[in-house]
Short mmCIF file of C-alpha atoms in Angstrom, two decimals:
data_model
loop_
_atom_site.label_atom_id
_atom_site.label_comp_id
_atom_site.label_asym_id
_atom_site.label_seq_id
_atom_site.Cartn_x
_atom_site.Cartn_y
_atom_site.Cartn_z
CA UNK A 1 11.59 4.89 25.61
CA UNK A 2 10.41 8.36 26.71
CA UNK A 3 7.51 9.82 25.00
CA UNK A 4 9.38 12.30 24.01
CA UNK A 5 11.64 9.59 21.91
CA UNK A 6 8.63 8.14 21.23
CA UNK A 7 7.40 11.62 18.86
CA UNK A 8 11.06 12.00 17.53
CA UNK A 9 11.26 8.52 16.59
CA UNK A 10 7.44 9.04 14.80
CA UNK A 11 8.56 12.34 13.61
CA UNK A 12 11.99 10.44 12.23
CA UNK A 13 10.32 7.65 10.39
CA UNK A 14 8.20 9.99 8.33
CA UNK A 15 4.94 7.62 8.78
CA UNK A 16 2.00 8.21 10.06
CA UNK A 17 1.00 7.80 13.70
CA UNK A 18 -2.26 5.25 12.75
CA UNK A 19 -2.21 2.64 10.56
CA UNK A 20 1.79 2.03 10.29
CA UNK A 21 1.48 -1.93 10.97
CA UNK A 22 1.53 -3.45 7.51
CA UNK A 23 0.88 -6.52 9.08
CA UNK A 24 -2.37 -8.05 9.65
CA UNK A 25 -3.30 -9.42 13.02
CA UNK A 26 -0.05 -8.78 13.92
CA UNK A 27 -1.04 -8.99 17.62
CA UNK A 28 -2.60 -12.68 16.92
CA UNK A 29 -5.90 -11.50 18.09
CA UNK A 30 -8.26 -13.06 15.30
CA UNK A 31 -7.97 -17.11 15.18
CA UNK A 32 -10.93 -18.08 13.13
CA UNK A 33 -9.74 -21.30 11.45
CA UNK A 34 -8.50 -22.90 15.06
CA UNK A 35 -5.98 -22.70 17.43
CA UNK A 36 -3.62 -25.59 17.33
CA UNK A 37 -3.00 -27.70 14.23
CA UNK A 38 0.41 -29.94 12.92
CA UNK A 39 -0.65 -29.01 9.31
CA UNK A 40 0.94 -27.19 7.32
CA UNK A 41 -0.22 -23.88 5.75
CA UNK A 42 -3.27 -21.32 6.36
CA UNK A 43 -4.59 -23.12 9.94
CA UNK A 44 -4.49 -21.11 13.03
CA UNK A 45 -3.91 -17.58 13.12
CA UNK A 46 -5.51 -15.14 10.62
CA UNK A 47 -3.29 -14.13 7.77
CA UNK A 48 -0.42 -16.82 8.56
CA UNK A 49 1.06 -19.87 7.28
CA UNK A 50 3.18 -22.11 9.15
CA UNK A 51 5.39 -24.90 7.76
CA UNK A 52 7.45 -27.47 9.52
CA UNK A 53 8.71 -28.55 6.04
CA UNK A 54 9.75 -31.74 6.04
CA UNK A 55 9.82 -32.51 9.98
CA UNK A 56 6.75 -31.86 12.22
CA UNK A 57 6.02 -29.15 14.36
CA UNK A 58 2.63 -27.93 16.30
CA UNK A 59 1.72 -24.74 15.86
CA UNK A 60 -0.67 -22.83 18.97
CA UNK A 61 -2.12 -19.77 20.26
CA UNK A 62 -0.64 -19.24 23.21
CA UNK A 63 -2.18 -16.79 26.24
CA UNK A 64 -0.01 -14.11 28.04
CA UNK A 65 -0.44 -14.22 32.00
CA UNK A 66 -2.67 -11.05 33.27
CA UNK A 67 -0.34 -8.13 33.91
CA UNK A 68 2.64 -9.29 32.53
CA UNK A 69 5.09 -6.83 31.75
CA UNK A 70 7.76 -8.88 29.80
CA UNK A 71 5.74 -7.65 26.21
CA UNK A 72 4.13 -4.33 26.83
CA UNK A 73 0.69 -3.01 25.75
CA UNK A 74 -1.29 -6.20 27.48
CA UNK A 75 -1.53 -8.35 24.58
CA UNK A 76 -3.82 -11.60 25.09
CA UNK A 77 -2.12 -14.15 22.62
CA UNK A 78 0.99 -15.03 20.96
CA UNK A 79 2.07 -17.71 18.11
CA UNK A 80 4.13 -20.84 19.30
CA UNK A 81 6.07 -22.37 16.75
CA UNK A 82 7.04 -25.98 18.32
CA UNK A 83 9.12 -27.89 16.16
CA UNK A 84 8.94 -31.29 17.33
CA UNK A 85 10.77 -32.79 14.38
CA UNK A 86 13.97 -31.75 13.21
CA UNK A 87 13.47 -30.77 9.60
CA UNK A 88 16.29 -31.24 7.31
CA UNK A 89 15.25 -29.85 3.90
CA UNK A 90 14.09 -25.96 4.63
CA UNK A 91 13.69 -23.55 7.30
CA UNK A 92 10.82 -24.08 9.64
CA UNK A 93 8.58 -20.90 9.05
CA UNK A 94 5.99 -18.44 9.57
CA UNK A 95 5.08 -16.70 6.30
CA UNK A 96 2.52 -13.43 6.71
CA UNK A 97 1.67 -12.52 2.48
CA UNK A 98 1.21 -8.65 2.43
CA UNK A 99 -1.51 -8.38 -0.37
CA UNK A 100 -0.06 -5.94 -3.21
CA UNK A 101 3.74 -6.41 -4.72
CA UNK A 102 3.81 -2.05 -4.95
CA UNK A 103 3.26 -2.38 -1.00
CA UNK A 104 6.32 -0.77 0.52
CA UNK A 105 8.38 -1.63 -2.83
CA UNK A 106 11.80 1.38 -3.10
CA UNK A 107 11.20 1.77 0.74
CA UNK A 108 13.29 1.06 3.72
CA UNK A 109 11.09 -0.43 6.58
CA UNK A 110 11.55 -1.89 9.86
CA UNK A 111 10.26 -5.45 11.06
CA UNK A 112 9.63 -5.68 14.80
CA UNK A 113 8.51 -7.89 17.18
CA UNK A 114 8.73 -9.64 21.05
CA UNK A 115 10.18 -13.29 20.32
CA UNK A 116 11.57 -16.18 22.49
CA UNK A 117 12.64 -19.55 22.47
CA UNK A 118 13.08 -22.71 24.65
CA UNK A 119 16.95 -22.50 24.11
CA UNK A 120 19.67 -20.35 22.52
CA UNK A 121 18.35 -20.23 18.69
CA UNK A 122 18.96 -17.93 15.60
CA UNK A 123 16.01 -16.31 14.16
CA UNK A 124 15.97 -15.17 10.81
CA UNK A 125 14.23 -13.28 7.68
CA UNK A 126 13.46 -13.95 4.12
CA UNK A 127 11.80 -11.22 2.23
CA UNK A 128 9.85 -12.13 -1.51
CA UNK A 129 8.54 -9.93 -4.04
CA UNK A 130 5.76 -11.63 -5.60
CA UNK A 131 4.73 -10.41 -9.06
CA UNK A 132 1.30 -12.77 -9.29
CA UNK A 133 0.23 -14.38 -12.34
CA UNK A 134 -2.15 -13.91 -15.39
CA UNK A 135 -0.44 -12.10 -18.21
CA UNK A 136 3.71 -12.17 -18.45
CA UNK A 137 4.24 -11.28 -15.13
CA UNK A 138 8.12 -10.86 -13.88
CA UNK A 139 9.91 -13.18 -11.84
CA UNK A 140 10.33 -13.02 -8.07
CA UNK A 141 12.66 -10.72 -6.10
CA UNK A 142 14.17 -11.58 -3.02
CA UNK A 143 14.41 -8.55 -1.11
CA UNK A 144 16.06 -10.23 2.23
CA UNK A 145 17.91 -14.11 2.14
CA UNK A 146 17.63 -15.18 5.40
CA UNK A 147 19.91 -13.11 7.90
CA UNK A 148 19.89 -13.87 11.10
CA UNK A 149 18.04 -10.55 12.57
CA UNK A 150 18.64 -11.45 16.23
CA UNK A 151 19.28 -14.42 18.96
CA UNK A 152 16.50 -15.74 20.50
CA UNK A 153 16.69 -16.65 24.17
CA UNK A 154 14.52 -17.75 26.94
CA UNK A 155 13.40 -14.56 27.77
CA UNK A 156 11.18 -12.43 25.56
CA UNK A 157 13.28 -9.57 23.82
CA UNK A 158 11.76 -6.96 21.43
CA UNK A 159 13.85 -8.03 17.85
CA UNK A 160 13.99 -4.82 15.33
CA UNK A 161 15.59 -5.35 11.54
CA UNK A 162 15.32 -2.61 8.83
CA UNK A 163 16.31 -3.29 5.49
CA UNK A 164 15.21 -1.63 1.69
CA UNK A 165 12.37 -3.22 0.06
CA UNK A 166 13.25 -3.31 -3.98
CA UNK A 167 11.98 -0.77 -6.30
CA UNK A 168 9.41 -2.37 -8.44
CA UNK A 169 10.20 0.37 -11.31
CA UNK A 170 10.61 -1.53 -14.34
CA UNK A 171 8.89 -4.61 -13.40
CA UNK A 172 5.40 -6.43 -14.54
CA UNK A 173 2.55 -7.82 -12.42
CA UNK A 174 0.12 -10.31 -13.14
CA UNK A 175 -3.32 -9.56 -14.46
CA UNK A 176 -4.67 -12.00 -11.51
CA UNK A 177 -4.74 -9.74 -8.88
CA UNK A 178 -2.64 -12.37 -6.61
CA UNK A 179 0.92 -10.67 -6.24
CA UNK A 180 2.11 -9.73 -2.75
CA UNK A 181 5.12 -9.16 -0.58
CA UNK A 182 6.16 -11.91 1.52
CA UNK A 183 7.35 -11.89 4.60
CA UNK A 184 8.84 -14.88 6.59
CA UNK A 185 10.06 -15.42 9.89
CA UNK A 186 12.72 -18.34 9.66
CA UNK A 187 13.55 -20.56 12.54
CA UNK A 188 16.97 -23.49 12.27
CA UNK A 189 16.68 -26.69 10.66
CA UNK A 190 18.35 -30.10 12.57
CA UNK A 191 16.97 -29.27 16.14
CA UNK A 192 13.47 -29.00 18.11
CA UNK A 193 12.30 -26.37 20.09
CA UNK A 194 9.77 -23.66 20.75
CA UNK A 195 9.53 -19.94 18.94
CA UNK A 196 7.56 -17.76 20.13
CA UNK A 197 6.54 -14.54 18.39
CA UNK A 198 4.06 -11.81 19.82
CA UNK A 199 3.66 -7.98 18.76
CA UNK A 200 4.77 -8.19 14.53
CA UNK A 201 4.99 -4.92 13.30
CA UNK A 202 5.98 -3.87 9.39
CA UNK A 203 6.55 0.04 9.12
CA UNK A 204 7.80 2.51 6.90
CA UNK A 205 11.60 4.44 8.31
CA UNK A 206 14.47 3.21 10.07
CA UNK A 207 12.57 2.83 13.35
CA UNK A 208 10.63 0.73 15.03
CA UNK A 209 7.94 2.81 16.71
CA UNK A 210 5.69 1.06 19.83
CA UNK A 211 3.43 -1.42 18.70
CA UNK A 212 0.23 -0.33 16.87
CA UNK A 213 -2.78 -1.64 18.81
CA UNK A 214 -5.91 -2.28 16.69
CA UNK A 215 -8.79 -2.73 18.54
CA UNK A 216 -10.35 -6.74 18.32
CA UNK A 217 -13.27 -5.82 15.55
CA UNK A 218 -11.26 -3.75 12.97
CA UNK A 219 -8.13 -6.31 13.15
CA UNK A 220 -11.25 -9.13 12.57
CA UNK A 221 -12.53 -6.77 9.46
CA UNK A 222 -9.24 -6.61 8.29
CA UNK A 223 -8.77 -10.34 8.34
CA UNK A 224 -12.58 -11.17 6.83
CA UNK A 225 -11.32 -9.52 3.52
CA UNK A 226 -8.83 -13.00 3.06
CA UNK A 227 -11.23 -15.73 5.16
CA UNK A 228 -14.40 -15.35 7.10
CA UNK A 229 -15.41 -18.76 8.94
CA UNK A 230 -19.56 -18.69 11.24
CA UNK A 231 -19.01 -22.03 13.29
CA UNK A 232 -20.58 -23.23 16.37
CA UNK A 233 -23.87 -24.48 17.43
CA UNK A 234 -26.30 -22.18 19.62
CA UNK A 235 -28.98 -24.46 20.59
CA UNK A 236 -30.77 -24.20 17.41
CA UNK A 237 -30.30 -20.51 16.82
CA UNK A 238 -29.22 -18.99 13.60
CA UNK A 239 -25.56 -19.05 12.63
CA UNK A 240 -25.74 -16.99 9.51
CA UNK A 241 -28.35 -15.52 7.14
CA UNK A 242 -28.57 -16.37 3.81
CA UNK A 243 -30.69 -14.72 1.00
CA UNK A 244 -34.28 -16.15 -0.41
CA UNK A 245 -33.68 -19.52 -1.53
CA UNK A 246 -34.71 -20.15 -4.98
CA UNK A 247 -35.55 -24.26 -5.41
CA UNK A 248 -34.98 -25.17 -9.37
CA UNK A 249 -36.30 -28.47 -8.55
CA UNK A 250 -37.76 -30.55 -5.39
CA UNK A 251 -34.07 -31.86 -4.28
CA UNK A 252 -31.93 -28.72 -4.90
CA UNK A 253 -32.10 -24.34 -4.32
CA UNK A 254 -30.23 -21.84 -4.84
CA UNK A 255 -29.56 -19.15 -2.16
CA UNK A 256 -27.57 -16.24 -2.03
CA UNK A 257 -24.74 -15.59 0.64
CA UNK A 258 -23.04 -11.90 1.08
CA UNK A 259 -20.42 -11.72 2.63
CA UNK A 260 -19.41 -9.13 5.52
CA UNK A 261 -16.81 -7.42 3.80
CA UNK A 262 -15.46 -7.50 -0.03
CA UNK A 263 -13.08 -10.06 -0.36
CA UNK A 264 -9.85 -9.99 -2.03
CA UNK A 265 -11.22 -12.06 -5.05
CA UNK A 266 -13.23 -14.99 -5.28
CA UNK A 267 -13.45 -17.13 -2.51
CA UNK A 268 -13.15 -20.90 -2.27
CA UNK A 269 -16.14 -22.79 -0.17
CA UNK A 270 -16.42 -25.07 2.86
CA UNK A 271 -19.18 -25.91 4.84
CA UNK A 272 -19.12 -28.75 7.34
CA UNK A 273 -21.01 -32.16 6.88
CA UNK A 274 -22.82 -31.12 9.92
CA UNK A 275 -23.97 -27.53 8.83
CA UNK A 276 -27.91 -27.54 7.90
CA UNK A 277 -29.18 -24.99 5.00
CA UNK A 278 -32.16 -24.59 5.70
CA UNK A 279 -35.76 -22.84 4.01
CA UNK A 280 -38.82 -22.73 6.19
CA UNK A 281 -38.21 -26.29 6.89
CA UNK A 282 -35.21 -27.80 7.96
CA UNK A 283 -33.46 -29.15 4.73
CA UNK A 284 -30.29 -31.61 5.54
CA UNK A 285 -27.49 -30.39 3.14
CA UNK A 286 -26.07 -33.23 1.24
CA UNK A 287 -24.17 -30.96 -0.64
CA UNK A 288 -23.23 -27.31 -1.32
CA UNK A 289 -21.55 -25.96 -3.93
CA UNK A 290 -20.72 -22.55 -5.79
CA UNK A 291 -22.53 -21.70 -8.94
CA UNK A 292 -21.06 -18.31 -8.58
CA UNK A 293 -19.42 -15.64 -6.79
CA UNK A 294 -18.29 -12.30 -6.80
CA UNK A 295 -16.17 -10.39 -4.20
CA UNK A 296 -19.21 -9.45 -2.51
CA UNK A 297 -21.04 -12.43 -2.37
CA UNK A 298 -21.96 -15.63 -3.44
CA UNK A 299 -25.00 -17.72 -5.11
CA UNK A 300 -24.56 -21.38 -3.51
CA UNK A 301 -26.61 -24.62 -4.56
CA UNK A 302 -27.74 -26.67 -1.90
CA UNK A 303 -28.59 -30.26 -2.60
CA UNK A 304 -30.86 -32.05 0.02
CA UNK A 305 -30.81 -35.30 -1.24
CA UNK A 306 -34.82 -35.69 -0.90
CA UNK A 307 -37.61 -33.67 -1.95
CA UNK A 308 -37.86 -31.08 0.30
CA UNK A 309 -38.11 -27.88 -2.16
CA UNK A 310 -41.51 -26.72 -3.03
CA UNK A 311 -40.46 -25.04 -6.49
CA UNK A 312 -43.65 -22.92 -6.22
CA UNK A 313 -42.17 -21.55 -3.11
CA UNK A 314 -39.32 -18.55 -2.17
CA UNK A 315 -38.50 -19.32 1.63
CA UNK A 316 -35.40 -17.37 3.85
CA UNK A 317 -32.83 -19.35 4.49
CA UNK A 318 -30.12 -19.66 6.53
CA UNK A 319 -26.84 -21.80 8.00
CA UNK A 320 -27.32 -23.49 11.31
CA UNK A 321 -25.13 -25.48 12.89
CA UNK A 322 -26.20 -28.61 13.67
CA UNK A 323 -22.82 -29.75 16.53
CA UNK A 324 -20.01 -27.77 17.84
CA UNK A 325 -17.92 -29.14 14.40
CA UNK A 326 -20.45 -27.13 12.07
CA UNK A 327 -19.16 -24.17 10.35
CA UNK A 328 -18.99 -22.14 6.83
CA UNK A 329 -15.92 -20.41 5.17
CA UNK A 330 -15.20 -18.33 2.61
CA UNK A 331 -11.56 -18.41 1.14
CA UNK A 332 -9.92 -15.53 -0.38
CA UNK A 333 -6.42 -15.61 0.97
CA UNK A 334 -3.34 -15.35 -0.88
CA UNK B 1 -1.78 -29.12 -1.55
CA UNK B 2 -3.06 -32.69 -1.58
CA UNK B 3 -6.36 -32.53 -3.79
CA UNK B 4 -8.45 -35.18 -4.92
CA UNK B 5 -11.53 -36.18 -6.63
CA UNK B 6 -11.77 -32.77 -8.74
CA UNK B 7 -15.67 -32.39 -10.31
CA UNK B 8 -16.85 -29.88 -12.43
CA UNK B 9 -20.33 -28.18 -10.98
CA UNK B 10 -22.90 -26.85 -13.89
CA UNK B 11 -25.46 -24.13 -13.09
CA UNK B 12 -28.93 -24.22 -14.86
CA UNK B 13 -27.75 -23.45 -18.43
CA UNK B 14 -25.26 -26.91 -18.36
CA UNK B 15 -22.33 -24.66 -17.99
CA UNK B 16 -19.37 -25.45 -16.00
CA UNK B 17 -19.02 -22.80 -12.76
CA UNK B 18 -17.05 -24.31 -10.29
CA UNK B 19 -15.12 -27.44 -9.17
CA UNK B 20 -15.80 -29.80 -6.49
CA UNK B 21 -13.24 -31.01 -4.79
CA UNK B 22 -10.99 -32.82 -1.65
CA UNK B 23 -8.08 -30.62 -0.56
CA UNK B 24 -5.89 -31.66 2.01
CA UNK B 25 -8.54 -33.32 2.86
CA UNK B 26 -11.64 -30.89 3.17
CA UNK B 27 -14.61 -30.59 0.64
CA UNK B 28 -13.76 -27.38 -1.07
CA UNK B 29 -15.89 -25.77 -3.90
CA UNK B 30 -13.49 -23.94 -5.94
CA UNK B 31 -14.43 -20.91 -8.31
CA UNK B 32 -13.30 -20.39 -11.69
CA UNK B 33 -11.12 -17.94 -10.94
CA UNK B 34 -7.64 -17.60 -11.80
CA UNK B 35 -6.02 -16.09 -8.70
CA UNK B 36 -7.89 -17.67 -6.17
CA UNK B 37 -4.82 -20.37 -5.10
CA UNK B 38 -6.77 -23.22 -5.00
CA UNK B 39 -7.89 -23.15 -8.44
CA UNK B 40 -4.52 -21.81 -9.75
CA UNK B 41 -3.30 -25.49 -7.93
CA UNK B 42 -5.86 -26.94 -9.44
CA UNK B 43 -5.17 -25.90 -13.20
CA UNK B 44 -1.09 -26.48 -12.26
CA UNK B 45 -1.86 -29.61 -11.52
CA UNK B 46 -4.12 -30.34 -14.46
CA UNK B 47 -1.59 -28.60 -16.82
CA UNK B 48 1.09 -31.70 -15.02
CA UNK B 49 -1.11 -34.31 -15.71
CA UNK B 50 -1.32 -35.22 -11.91
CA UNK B 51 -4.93 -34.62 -11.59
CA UNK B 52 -7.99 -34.79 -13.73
CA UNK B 53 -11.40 -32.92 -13.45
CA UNK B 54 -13.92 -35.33 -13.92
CA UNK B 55 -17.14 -33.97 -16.01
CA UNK B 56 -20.16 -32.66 -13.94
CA UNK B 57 -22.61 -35.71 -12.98
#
């Protein structure tokens, strides 16, 4: 495309040239949780869920080869789908939850991306409306029920699809905060293969305008607002900083985590067995748990299991890892 | 989700503030917060009678 098609086509879609993507991490740039799994669900790529449903697949970052030209803009990753199980009930899936049923709702968008496959397969699209819950909150909508929105071959083609998004006029959402639009990438049942997806782009208009880069740190912003994982081990160094902890007895403190962004709500969370809390001493966490939270930031109690607390003392704390394994999370996704 | 061994957590003044609990096999410490998915799985499966919440220790 010329960039003189490029304006018209901006110009046509009556969006905006910066911040058109209304997907997150649609280049696949932020990984925090890991980069392989065979689970199910919120695992690998920021802001995604994959689902084999009832057959097995493993689902990978994958990297692009320096220079390649095949998907344009020099993207470093993409998402591989492999199915390595036929599944028989649903649709093998990628689902990317848009936070906010009003987003896009009485619009017509277009979906775009670069996909391909390890044979001849049919890639489709199912689009929800998810009203939330709390309150009487209306049912779902489905917007799109699974066309097939192009044929995937070996070779990477750009795949565009625009369809209307439902008005919302009329309808009632949830007092929870928790509704969103949905939007799925299907892939067949009965079979195995590979799907591979790079470059996902949700924007207002009838076209598909070039992919919206975002640069590595506001895509990783964007993503912290849903999940924010420290992990690692740097010989001894400090992994995260934590707030004055406050010890209500000799075997247990309280100590005060904020977070690096406002979450969406309140966040569910993990630490590691291996991750230390630790005061001026070095206190071996036996456990950690909430005793509350906010969506900036939460007051955790740490249990050491001995008595290592000096009540009569306020020391700084902080995470540490203690082996590569170690990390803390914060959950907030959808 | 697969979640197991559900515990209520008390802060200082004995009151219940979060749950404790395996899913899909992690730790997790869950907030009382309705919209946060993991307890909204949590209360749905309560509400089935699939899983209990065992009273803080």
């Amino acid at each position: 495309m010329s960039k003189a098609a490029e304006l018209a086509a901006l110009i046509g879609s009556q969006t905006a040239l910066s911040n058109r993507n209304r997907i997150i991490n649609g280049e696949f740039q932020i990984w925090q949780r890991g980069t392989s799994t065979t689970s199910d669900g919120y695992q690998t790529a920021d802001r995604y869920q994959g689902s084999s449903q009832n057959g097995a697949a493993t689902m990978s970052q994958q990297s692009f080869t320096i220079g390649q030209t095949d998907v344009p803009g020099e993207p470093k990753y993409y998402y591989r789908h492999n199915q390595t199980t036929q599944a028989t009930d649903y649709m093998p899936n990628i689902q990317h939850r848009i936070e906010g049923v009003r987003s896009l709702a009485g619009q017509r968008v277009t979906l775009s991306l670069y996909a391909k496959a390890s044979k001849s397969l049919a890639l489709k699209t199912y689009i929800f409306q998810h009203f939330g819950s709390g309150g009487s909150p209306s049912s779902g909508v489905v917007v799109e029920n699974s066309p097939t929105i192009a044929t995937l071959t070996t070779s990477w083609q750009k795949v565009t699809y625009t369809f209307d998004v439902d008005s919302i006029n009329g309808k009632t959402i949830g007092s929870n905060g928790d509704d969103y639009l949905a939007v799925y990438l299907q892939f067949p049942t009965s079979d195995t293969y590979n799907v591979d997806l790079a470059l996902l782009q949700l924007e207002v208009g009838e076209q598909a305008t070039p992919f919206e880069h975002r640069s590595f740190g506001d895509e990783l912003i964007r993503c912290q607002r849903y999940f924010w994982r420290i992990s690692g081990y740097d010989s001894g160094g400090i992994q995260y900083p934590a707030g004055a902890n406050v010890a209500f007895s000799t075997s247990a403190a309280a100590l005060t985590v904020i977070y690096p962004v406002p979450m969406r709500g309140k966040p569910t969370f993990t630490a590691d067995a291996n991750t230390i809390c630790t005061g001026v001493g070095c206190y071996n966490a036996t456990g950690q748990s909430l005793l509350s939270t906010t969506v900036l930031a939460a007051l955790l109690q740490i249990n050491t299991g001995a008595s290592s607390f000096d009540p009569e003392e306020t020391n700084f704390s902080y995470f540490m890892g203690q082996n590569s394994n170690s990390f803390i999370a914060f959950d907030a996704e959808l | 989700m697969d979640i197991k061994s559900a515990q209520y957590v008390t802060n200082v003044n004995d009151e219940n503030c979060s749950v404790t609990a395996t899913i899909d096999g992690e730790t997790m410490s869950v907030p009382l917060a309705p919209g946060n998915r993991h307890y909204d799985e949590i209360m749905k499966q309560v509400a089935a009678g699939t899983l209990t919440i065992a009273d803080a220790d």
